[in-house]
Every structure is written in C-alpha cells, then in structure tokens.
Short mmCIF file of C-alpha atoms and ligand atoms in Angstrom, two decimals:
data_model
loop_
_atom_site.label_atom_id
_atom_site.label_comp_id
_atom_site.label_asym_id
_atom_site.label_seq_id
_atom_site.Cartn_x
_atom_site.Cartn_y
_atom_site.Cartn_z
CA MET A 12 141.14 230.12 130.37
CA LYS A 13 141.48 227.95 133.56
CA LYS A 14 140.98 224.84 132.25
CA LYS A 15 143.61 225.65 129.30
CA LEU A 16 146.29 226.23 131.85
CA ILE A 17 145.40 223.14 133.91
CA ALA A 18 145.95 221.31 130.80
CA ALA A 19 148.82 222.94 129.74
CA THR A 20 151.18 222.89 132.73
CA THR A 21 149.89 219.11 133.21
CA ALA A 22 150.92 218.44 129.54
CA HIS A 23 154.18 220.13 130.09
CA PHE A 24 154.99 218.29 133.14
CA LYS A 25 154.44 215.13 131.40
CA SER A 26 156.60 216.14 128.53
CA VAL A 27 159.69 216.68 130.87
CA PHE A 28 159.28 213.70 133.76
CA GLN A 29 157.69 211.26 131.22
CA HIS A 30 154.64 210.60 133.94
CA GLU A 31 151.33 212.35 135.02
CA PRO A 32 151.98 214.95 137.95
CA GLU A 33 150.78 213.27 141.45
CA SER A 34 148.59 216.79 142.04
CA VAL A 35 147.64 219.50 140.42
CA PHE A 36 146.96 223.26 142.38
CA LEU A 37 145.89 226.73 141.26
CA SER A 38 146.76 229.81 143.06
CA PRO A 39 145.23 232.77 142.30
CA GLY A 40 146.19 236.69 141.93
CA ARG A 41 144.36 238.99 143.77
CA ILE A 42 142.88 242.88 143.55
CA ASN A 43 142.30 245.12 146.10
CA LEU A 44 138.98 247.44 146.07
CA ILE A 45 140.64 249.88 148.77
CA GLY A 46 143.21 249.60 151.56
CA GLU A 47 146.38 250.55 149.98
CA HIS A 48 149.68 250.72 151.91
CA VAL A 49 148.04 249.97 155.09
CA ASP A 50 148.80 246.48 155.59
CA TYR A 51 151.91 247.02 157.20
CA ASN A 52 150.80 250.03 158.96
CA ASP A 53 147.75 248.16 161.06
CA GLY A 54 145.11 248.92 158.82
CA PHE A 55 142.37 247.17 157.16
CA VAL A 56 142.30 246.11 153.62
CA LEU A 57 139.76 244.95 151.20
CA PRO A 58 141.30 242.56 148.66
CA ALA A 59 139.95 239.50 146.61
CA ALA A 60 141.29 236.81 144.64
CA ILE A 61 140.73 236.88 141.09
CA ASN A 62 140.26 234.02 138.28
CA LYS A 63 143.91 234.49 136.91
CA TYR A 64 146.03 231.84 138.28
CA ILE A 65 149.11 230.27 138.76
CA CYS A 66 149.04 226.20 138.13
CA PHE A 67 151.30 224.09 139.99
CA ALA A 68 151.89 220.34 138.51
CA ILE A 69 153.81 218.26 141.33
CA SER A 70 155.04 214.67 142.18
CA THR A 71 157.38 213.55 144.62
CA SER A 72 160.42 212.13 143.08
CA GLN A 73 162.46 208.94 144.19
CA THR A 74 165.63 211.15 144.62
CA ASP A 75 166.08 213.81 147.22
CA GLU A 76 166.38 215.82 144.13
CA PHE A 77 164.11 219.26 143.56
CA THR A 78 163.78 219.99 139.93
CA LEU A 79 161.78 223.22 139.40
CA VAL A 80 160.28 224.10 135.99
CA ALA A 81 159.13 228.02 135.16
CA GLN A 82 157.34 226.67 131.99
CA ASP A 83 156.45 230.28 130.71
CA LEU A 84 159.94 231.58 131.31
CA ASN A 85 161.52 228.14 129.86
CA GLU A 86 163.94 227.94 132.71
CA THR A 87 164.69 225.06 135.31
CA TYR A 88 166.57 225.26 138.64
CA ARG A 89 167.83 221.86 140.29
CA PHE A 90 169.12 221.44 143.86
CA ASN A 91 169.11 219.08 146.78
CA TRP A 92 167.13 219.04 149.83
CA SER A 93 170.46 218.93 152.06
CA GLU A 94 171.86 221.81 150.46
CA THR A 95 171.91 225.11 152.92
CA LEU A 96 169.22 227.06 151.00
CA GLN A 97 170.30 230.56 149.67
CA PRO A 98 168.86 233.36 147.68
CA VAL A 99 170.00 233.03 144.03
CA ASP A 100 170.25 235.41 140.89
CA LYS A 101 166.89 234.19 139.78
CA MET A 102 163.85 236.09 141.38
CA TRP A 103 161.10 233.29 140.58
CA VAL A 104 163.53 230.91 142.36
CA ASN A 105 163.94 233.15 145.58
CA TYR A 106 159.88 233.00 146.03
CA MET A 107 160.10 228.99 145.86
CA LEU A 108 163.44 228.46 148.01
CA GLY A 109 162.02 230.65 150.79
CA VAL A 110 159.16 229.06 151.10
CA LEU A 111 161.26 225.75 151.82
CA HIS A 112 163.55 227.55 153.91
CA GLN A 113 160.87 228.59 156.13
CA MET A 114 159.48 225.03 156.12
CA LYS A 115 163.30 223.90 157.11
CA MET A 116 163.08 226.32 159.82
CA LYS A 117 160.05 224.85 161.22
CA GLY A 118 161.65 221.55 161.39
CA PHE A 119 159.99 219.75 158.31
CA SER A 120 161.64 217.54 156.06
CA PHE A 121 160.88 216.50 152.21
CA ALA A 122 162.11 213.80 149.71
CA GLY A 123 162.43 215.23 146.67
CA LEU A 124 160.26 216.91 144.32
CA ASN A 125 159.21 217.36 140.61
CA VAL A 126 157.45 220.85 140.15
CA VAL A 127 155.93 222.80 136.83
CA PHE A 128 154.17 225.88 136.95
CA SER A 129 152.58 228.16 134.55
CA SER A 130 150.88 231.34 134.96
CA THR A 131 148.01 233.48 133.77
CA ILE A 132 148.63 236.57 136.17
CA PRO A 133 150.22 239.30 134.25
CA MET A 134 153.59 239.82 136.12
CA GLY A 135 154.74 243.11 137.49
CA ALA A 136 151.19 244.43 137.09
CA GLY A 137 150.44 244.30 140.54
CA LEU A 138 148.29 241.45 140.78
CA SER A 139 150.42 239.64 143.18
CA SER A 140 151.73 237.04 140.93
CA SER A 141 154.81 236.20 143.71
CA ALA A 142 152.22 235.80 146.81
CA ALA A 143 150.35 233.48 143.81
CA LEU A 144 153.85 231.38 143.85
CA GLU A 145 154.71 231.56 147.34
CA CYS A 146 151.12 230.63 148.61
CA GLY A 147 150.75 228.05 145.72
CA PHE A 148 153.78 226.16 146.41
CA GLY A 149 153.45 226.32 150.29
CA TYR A 150 149.90 225.09 150.12
CA ALA A 151 151.09 222.54 147.65
CA LEU A 152 153.72 221.21 150.04
CA ASN A 153 151.19 221.19 152.63
CA LYS A 154 148.79 219.03 151.02
CA LEU A 155 151.12 216.50 149.57
CA PHE A 156 153.49 215.88 152.72
CA LYS A 157 150.46 216.64 154.94
CA LEU A 158 152.36 219.21 157.09
CA GLY A 159 149.02 220.08 158.88
CA LEU A 160 149.33 223.84 158.35
CA SER A 161 146.26 226.28 158.55
CA ARG A 162 145.89 228.44 155.59
CA GLU A 163 146.97 231.16 157.84
CA GLU A 164 150.11 229.75 158.48
CA ILE A 165 150.70 229.21 154.70
CA ALA A 166 150.06 233.07 153.95
CA LEU A 167 152.64 233.58 156.77
CA ILE A 168 155.25 231.80 155.48
CA GLY A 169 154.76 233.22 151.65
CA GLN A 170 155.31 237.05 153.67
CA GLN A 171 158.30 235.41 155.29
CA SER A 172 159.70 234.16 152.12
CA GLU A 173 159.33 237.55 150.75
CA HIS A 174 161.05 239.45 153.42
CA THR A 175 163.97 237.02 153.81
CA PHE A 176 164.67 235.74 150.18
CA VAL A 177 163.50 238.40 148.17
CA GLY A 178 164.12 241.58 150.17
CA VAL A 179 160.56 243.17 150.21
CA LYS A 180 159.08 243.85 153.59
CA CYS A 181 155.49 243.45 152.44
CA GLY A 182 152.63 243.44 154.50
CA ILE A 183 150.21 240.15 154.48
CA MET A 184 147.40 241.35 152.07
CA ASP A 185 148.67 239.51 148.72
CA GLN A 186 149.17 236.03 150.44
CA PHE A 187 145.85 236.17 152.52
CA ALA A 188 143.83 237.19 149.40
CA SER A 189 145.17 234.28 147.48
CA VAL A 190 144.90 231.61 150.32
CA PHE A 191 141.50 233.00 151.76
CA GLY A 192 139.88 233.94 148.47
CA LYS A 193 136.06 233.32 148.33
CA LYS A 194 134.08 233.80 145.44
CA ASN A 195 132.00 236.99 144.52
CA HIS A 196 133.61 237.87 148.07
CA VAL A 197 135.97 240.62 149.21
CA ILE A 198 137.56 239.96 152.42
CA LYS A 199 138.06 243.01 154.89
CA LEU A 200 140.95 241.99 156.70
CA ASP A 201 142.21 243.44 159.90
CA CYS A 202 146.11 243.22 159.14
CA THR A 203 146.63 243.67 162.89
CA SER A 204 144.81 240.52 164.32
CA LEU A 205 144.40 238.94 160.96
CA GLU A 206 140.63 238.26 161.79
CA HIS A 207 138.55 238.90 158.78
CA GLU A 208 134.93 238.81 157.59
CA TYR A 209 133.65 238.22 153.80
CA HIS A 210 131.61 241.10 152.19
CA THR A 211 129.43 240.35 149.09
CA ALA A 212 131.10 241.84 146.13
CA ASP A 213 127.86 242.50 143.94
CA PHE A 214 128.29 245.82 142.24
CA LYS A 215 124.85 245.73 140.54
CA ASN A 216 125.03 247.73 137.33
CA TYR A 217 128.77 248.19 137.75
CA THR A 218 131.79 245.95 137.35
CA LEU A 219 135.24 246.15 137.75
CA VAL A 220 137.69 246.67 135.44
CA LEU A 221 141.53 246.85 135.38
CA PHE A 222 143.66 249.07 133.24
CA ASP A 223 147.17 247.72 132.94
CA SER A 224 149.81 250.77 132.40
CA HIS A 225 152.36 248.14 131.68
CA VAL A 226 154.84 250.12 133.79
CA LYS A 227 156.55 247.78 135.62
CA HIS A 228 158.61 248.46 138.51
CA THR A 229 159.80 245.86 141.24
CA HIS A 230 158.91 246.79 144.78
CA LEU A 231 162.74 246.65 145.61
CA THR A 232 164.19 249.31 143.48
CA SER A 233 160.92 251.34 143.56
CA GLY A 234 160.89 252.58 147.58
CA TYR A 235 158.40 250.03 148.97
CA ASN A 236 160.85 249.67 151.79
CA ASP A 237 161.83 252.99 151.90
CA ARG A 238 157.85 254.02 152.47
CA ARG A 239 158.07 251.27 155.67
CA ASN A 240 160.77 253.02 157.02
CA GLU A 241 159.13 256.39 156.34
CA VAL A 242 156.11 255.57 158.03
CA GLU A 243 157.69 253.49 160.87
CA GLN A 244 159.87 256.97 161.68
CA GLY A 245 156.72 258.77 161.75
CA LEU A 246 154.95 256.63 164.18
CA ASN A 247 157.56 256.51 166.48
CA THR A 248 157.80 260.65 166.84
CA ILE A 249 153.80 260.30 167.44
CA LYS A 250 154.28 257.64 169.94
CA THR A 251 156.78 259.59 171.91
CA HIS A 252 154.72 262.55 171.77
CA TYR A 253 151.08 260.50 172.47
CA PRO A 254 152.14 257.38 174.18
CA SER A 255 148.68 256.28 174.24
CA VAL A 256 149.06 255.59 170.39
CA GLN A 257 149.96 252.20 169.64
CA THR A 258 149.32 252.02 166.06
CA PHE A 259 148.20 254.18 163.31
CA ARG A 260 144.56 253.14 164.28
CA ASP A 261 144.57 255.00 167.20
CA CYS A 262 146.08 258.66 165.86
CA THR A 263 143.80 260.91 165.39
CA GLU A 264 144.22 264.03 162.93
CA ASN A 265 144.51 266.29 165.27
CA GLN A 266 147.31 264.97 167.23
CA LEU A 267 149.03 264.39 163.65
CA GLU A 268 148.14 268.00 162.87
CA SER A 269 149.67 268.85 166.03
CA LEU A 270 153.26 267.26 165.29
CA ARG A 271 153.06 268.51 161.64
CA ASN A 272 156.32 270.60 162.25
CA GLU A 273 158.37 268.28 164.08
CA LEU A 274 157.66 265.18 161.43
CA GLY A 275 158.33 267.30 158.82
CA GLU A 276 156.47 267.72 155.48
CA THR A 277 157.36 264.36 154.17
CA LEU A 278 156.76 262.04 157.08
CA TYR A 279 153.50 263.98 157.77
CA LYS A 280 152.30 263.15 154.54
CA ARG A 281 152.96 259.68 154.72
CA CYS A 282 151.19 259.65 158.14
CA HIS A 283 148.06 261.57 157.06
CA PHE A 284 147.79 259.03 154.10
CA VAL A 285 147.62 256.25 156.21
CA ILE A 286 145.39 257.62 158.77
CA GLN A 287 142.95 258.77 156.04
CA GLU A 288 143.13 255.45 154.59
CA ILE A 289 142.26 253.65 157.53
CA ARG A 290 138.87 255.41 157.75
CA ARG A 291 138.22 255.33 154.25
CA VAL A 292 138.29 251.24 154.04
CA ASN A 293 135.83 251.48 157.17
CA GLU A 294 133.67 254.11 155.28
CA ALA A 295 134.21 251.70 151.82
CA VAL A 296 132.88 248.89 153.54
CA LYS A 297 129.53 250.53 154.92
CA ALA A 298 129.19 252.28 151.44
CA LEU A 299 129.64 248.36 149.81
CA ASP A 300 127.24 246.23 152.20
CA GLN A 301 124.42 249.28 151.47
CA ASN A 302 125.07 249.37 147.90
CA GLN A 303 126.32 252.65 148.04
CA PHE A 304 128.41 252.55 144.64
CA GLU A 305 128.79 256.52 143.97
CA GLN A 306 130.10 256.68 147.66
CA LEU A 307 132.83 253.52 146.95
CA GLY A 308 133.71 255.26 143.57
CA ASN A 309 134.39 258.67 145.52
CA LEU A 310 136.37 257.02 148.18
CA MET A 311 138.52 255.28 145.59
CA PHE A 312 139.35 258.40 144.03
CA GLU A 313 140.31 260.05 147.22
CA THR A 314 142.88 257.08 147.93
CA HIS A 315 143.99 257.59 144.44
CA GLU A 316 144.82 261.13 145.05
CA GLY A 317 146.45 260.03 148.74
CA LEU A 318 148.61 257.50 146.90
CA SER A 319 149.53 260.16 144.32
CA LYS A 320 150.43 263.13 146.16
CA GLU A 321 150.91 262.07 149.73
CA TYR A 322 152.24 258.46 149.82
CA GLU A 323 153.95 259.06 146.52
CA VAL A 324 153.80 255.87 145.05
CA SER A 325 152.13 256.44 141.70
CA CYS A 326 153.50 257.12 138.29
CA ALA A 327 152.76 259.60 135.51
CA GLU A 328 151.57 256.82 133.68
CA VAL A 329 148.96 255.58 136.18
CA ASP A 330 147.99 259.20 137.20
CA PHE A 331 146.85 259.66 133.54
CA LEU A 332 144.70 256.45 133.59
CA VAL A 333 142.91 257.74 136.70
CA GLU A 334 142.49 261.35 135.46
CA PHE A 335 141.59 260.19 132.15
CA VAL A 336 138.40 258.47 133.76
CA LYS A 337 137.69 260.99 136.56
CA ASN A 338 135.03 263.02 134.42
CA LYS A 339 133.38 259.80 132.52
CA LYS A 340 130.02 259.09 133.92
CA GLN A 341 130.45 255.65 133.15
CA VAL A 342 133.21 255.47 135.79
CA ILE A 343 132.40 256.11 139.24
CA GLY A 344 135.54 254.90 140.78
CA SER A 345 139.44 254.53 140.05
CA ARG A 346 142.70 254.34 141.76
CA MET A 347 146.15 252.80 141.27
CA MET A 348 146.34 249.26 142.95
CA GLY A 349 148.86 247.57 144.83
CA GLY A 350 152.26 248.42 145.59
CA GLY A 351 152.26 251.44 142.88
CA PHE A 352 155.13 252.90 141.19
CA GLY A 353 153.29 251.03 137.76
CA GLY A 354 150.97 248.46 137.52
CA CYS A 355 147.12 248.41 137.22
CA SER A 356 144.03 251.04 138.24
CA ILE A 357 141.15 249.58 139.36
CA ASN A 358 138.30 250.77 137.84
CA LEU A 359 134.20 250.70 138.52
CA VAL A 360 132.33 251.24 135.38
CA GLU A 361 129.12 250.62 134.37
CA LYS A 362 128.09 247.66 132.76
CA GLY A 363 128.12 247.58 128.94
CA SER A 364 130.27 250.66 128.70
CA GLU A 365 133.63 248.88 129.45
CA LYS A 366 134.65 248.19 125.11
CA ALA A 367 134.21 252.06 124.16
CA LEU A 368 135.89 253.26 127.42
CA PHE A 369 138.80 251.03 126.84
CA GLU A 370 138.87 252.19 123.33
CA SER A 371 139.09 255.75 124.01
CA ILE A 372 141.61 255.49 127.25
CA SER A 373 144.11 253.00 124.97
CA LYS A 374 144.00 255.65 122.22
CA ALA A 375 144.90 258.62 124.45
CA TYR A 376 147.15 256.42 126.70
CA ARG A 377 149.13 255.51 123.33
CA GLU A 378 149.09 259.21 122.19
CA GLN A 379 150.47 260.07 125.57
CA PHE A 380 153.07 257.58 126.43
CA GLY A 381 153.47 255.50 123.42
CA ILE A 382 152.43 252.32 125.20
CA THR A 383 149.60 249.94 124.49
CA LEU A 384 147.00 249.78 127.38
CA SER A 385 145.84 246.32 128.44
CA TYR A 386 142.62 245.50 129.71
CA TYR A 387 141.57 242.95 132.11
CA LYS A 388 137.56 242.38 133.17
CA VAL A 389 138.20 240.17 136.20
CA LYS A 390 135.83 237.90 138.38
CA ILE A 391 136.12 237.20 142.01
CA SER A 392 137.34 233.57 142.91
CA LYS A 393 138.27 231.35 145.38
CA GLY A 394 141.78 230.91 147.09
CA THR A 395 144.27 228.61 146.46
CA SER A 396 142.90 224.87 145.74
CA LYS A 397 144.14 221.42 144.78
CA VAL A 398 142.54 220.53 141.17
CA LYS A 399 140.11 217.90 142.11
CA LYS A 400 139.25 216.24 138.51
CA LYS A 401 141.46 214.29 136.53
CA ILE A 402 142.64 216.07 133.63
CA LYS A 403 143.02 214.47 130.04
CA ASN A 404 145.45 215.82 127.78
C1 LIG B 28 152.17 245.22 147.70
C2 LIG B 28 152.66 244.11 149.10
C3 LIG B 28 151.19 244.46 150.06
C4 LIG B 28 150.47 245.61 150.09
C5 LIG B 28 150.48 246.32 149.08
C6 LIG B 28 150.13 247.78 149.03
O1 LIG B 28 151.13 244.42 146.95
O2 LIG B 28 153.08 243.11 148.70
O3 LIG B 28 151.73 243.57 151.26
O4 LIG B 28 151.70 246.48 151.02
O5 LIG B 28 151.78 246.36 148.15
O6 LIG B 28 148.75 247.84 149.46
#
C-alpha cells in the first residue's frame, strides 16, 4: 500500500510537471492508545504513528512560484513567496500556508516549489491527516532547503500552523506522534516538557483495531475550542483557591471536590475528566509494560466513559460502537479516539476474532444508523521520513 501510494504520487508529479520529483517524503497518521484531550491540559499521552500516510513528491522550481497539487481532491493552488500569506477558503491549503507562514516568521526564504501530495489516511476519522499534512510539508521543506530544524521544531511549527491558519487550538500530540513515531512503539509524551519515552507496543494475543463511524465533524465546529476555554476557566478557579496548583497535574481529587459548587456542574465534570485521564495514562503505561492487557483495556473503557459523560466529546454513533463491544469477551478495551464528535473507536481485540467481530458490529451499526462501518487494522510505524529508494514508474 505504501509502495503504491509512493508510485502513484510520483507518477502524478511527473505528469503535472514533466519531470521526476527531486525528493519524496512520507508522513504518517496516528493513533492514541490513551490520554485524550489532555495534551493541552499539561497531561501525558500515549500515541503512535501508523502505516497510513500522506506522500509528498517535491521539487524546487526555477521561478518563485509555489504550485501545490492535492492529487486526491484534484485541486491546485498557486501563489508567490513574495505575497502576504493569509488563510484562504480551502482548508487543505491553509495547513500548508500556515507552515510556510511560520517559516517566514522564522526568517527563512524559499525559491519556488512544486508539490504533489496524496494520502491513505482517511480524512475526518480522527487519525490526524491534518498533522501529517503540516508536519510532512514542514519536514520536506527542512530537508530540501537544509533549514536545520529539529523534529521538535517541525512538530511545533505544525501545531502553530493549525492555531493560526486553521483556527483550531489543538495540543501537540498529533504533530509529535507523526514526526516522532517509532516502529512497534507507543510514545509516552509529557505534554508540558515534551520529554518523551518509547514503550514497546506488543499486545501479545491482542491487536489494535479501529472502527470508523464515518461521522465527520471538524473540530472547529464541534466544540474543541469550547472545551479548551472551559478547562482554562476551571483551572483558573482552582488556582485562585489553591495557589500551589499550577497545572491539572498538581490538583487532587479532594481539591476539585471542594470547589464543585463554585465551578458548577459543567466545569466540574470537565476538570474531573482531565484529572482522572492524567492518572489513567500513568496506570496504562505500567499495565502495558507489565503485559497486563485486561487492566489496560479497562482503563480504555473508563476513558470512554469520561469522554462521553464528563468531557462530552463523543457522539451517539461512537458510543454505540463502544457499548456494542463491551460485553464481547474478544474485546478487552475500547474507546473513542482523537478529538471526538465522530471519527474512530480504538479497540484491543483478541487476535483472530477481528473478522467475525467486524461482521457483527457492522451489521448492528447499519441497522441502527444506516451507515456502513469501516475497519482498519493498523501497524505502528516510524515517523515522518524521506523515501530513500528511487521509485521506478
Ligand atoms: C485532536 C487534537 C489533539 C488532541 C486530540 C484529543 O486530535 O489535534 O491535540 O487534543 O484531539 O486528545
């Protein structure tokens, strides 16, 4: 699949620009085992890059014109480096312009560029196709023009692009996972310091399966930024009463409980979820390291409960997917994954039982919602990279 994607992107580049691309890059999507909506709350997360990619075929051009081609959408966008870069009405363009804008602000200057990109990451499924686009493009510019940026700087540029040109105040998890992914490992990322460590993701008799609800809500319209404002407000109230608390990490259950009336039910629930989720990630890492998969699975179910009832970022369709597998003994953990309001559930499933499970869940899902469910079996892969081999078409 990877080879096919590289070959198709390269061939399209050749047909548009009449020559081979100078370089080809792959930028992966991501999953997240646990640690949802805590990357912007000073928490820890446990994501990994997966074997679904955006492929970029790129060459510098002789003019100062940039030509960006979204192969899958059959759309092209052209502009000059000397123009003032501003958000436009095409979302995919904004992810890339945002990156260039960040580069401009860092004082970099580029000759023109010809880019074709194509993707196997389903869009709007919570697999971070947007971070793959931002970071893959940033990574490619860094290599092509020898900018000397670190992987961390590339991830941060991607995040800033999303804040400024897309308007989603996302955390750092998606960009970090896409750039720092390591084959067969999850990344335990401390979202405050960006310190990270890799943990082996070997689930022995179990495997990770994603069910795509095909409910697509962009974070912008779905309340992602609202959640950010709510937790910020909640934390400010906590800090006023407990000056020793700097972040949610320092806040105890009792402290939060004592402010329940003052916070009001909504803010209380949001903050309660965050505190619990930070604890769960730490417990999940231990469970993973000790091969205690049932414990890991239970934590995933707990996370879903919190995301659905307290943080309120799930939806009826994804709740259904998690509820359905709860009493199936082949499934030991399940929860909604990513920003929410749709997208995928991530499931820890007994090896060999995936197909039968998919058949029964997709039938029930279609009966309930009239939607055809998709199923992805993902492999944990390395982060953004340059494709070394020359691809023959
Ligand atoms: C989106 C954001 C991430 C993170 C997740 C929820 O994917 O881009 O920064 O907040 O939602 O965990």
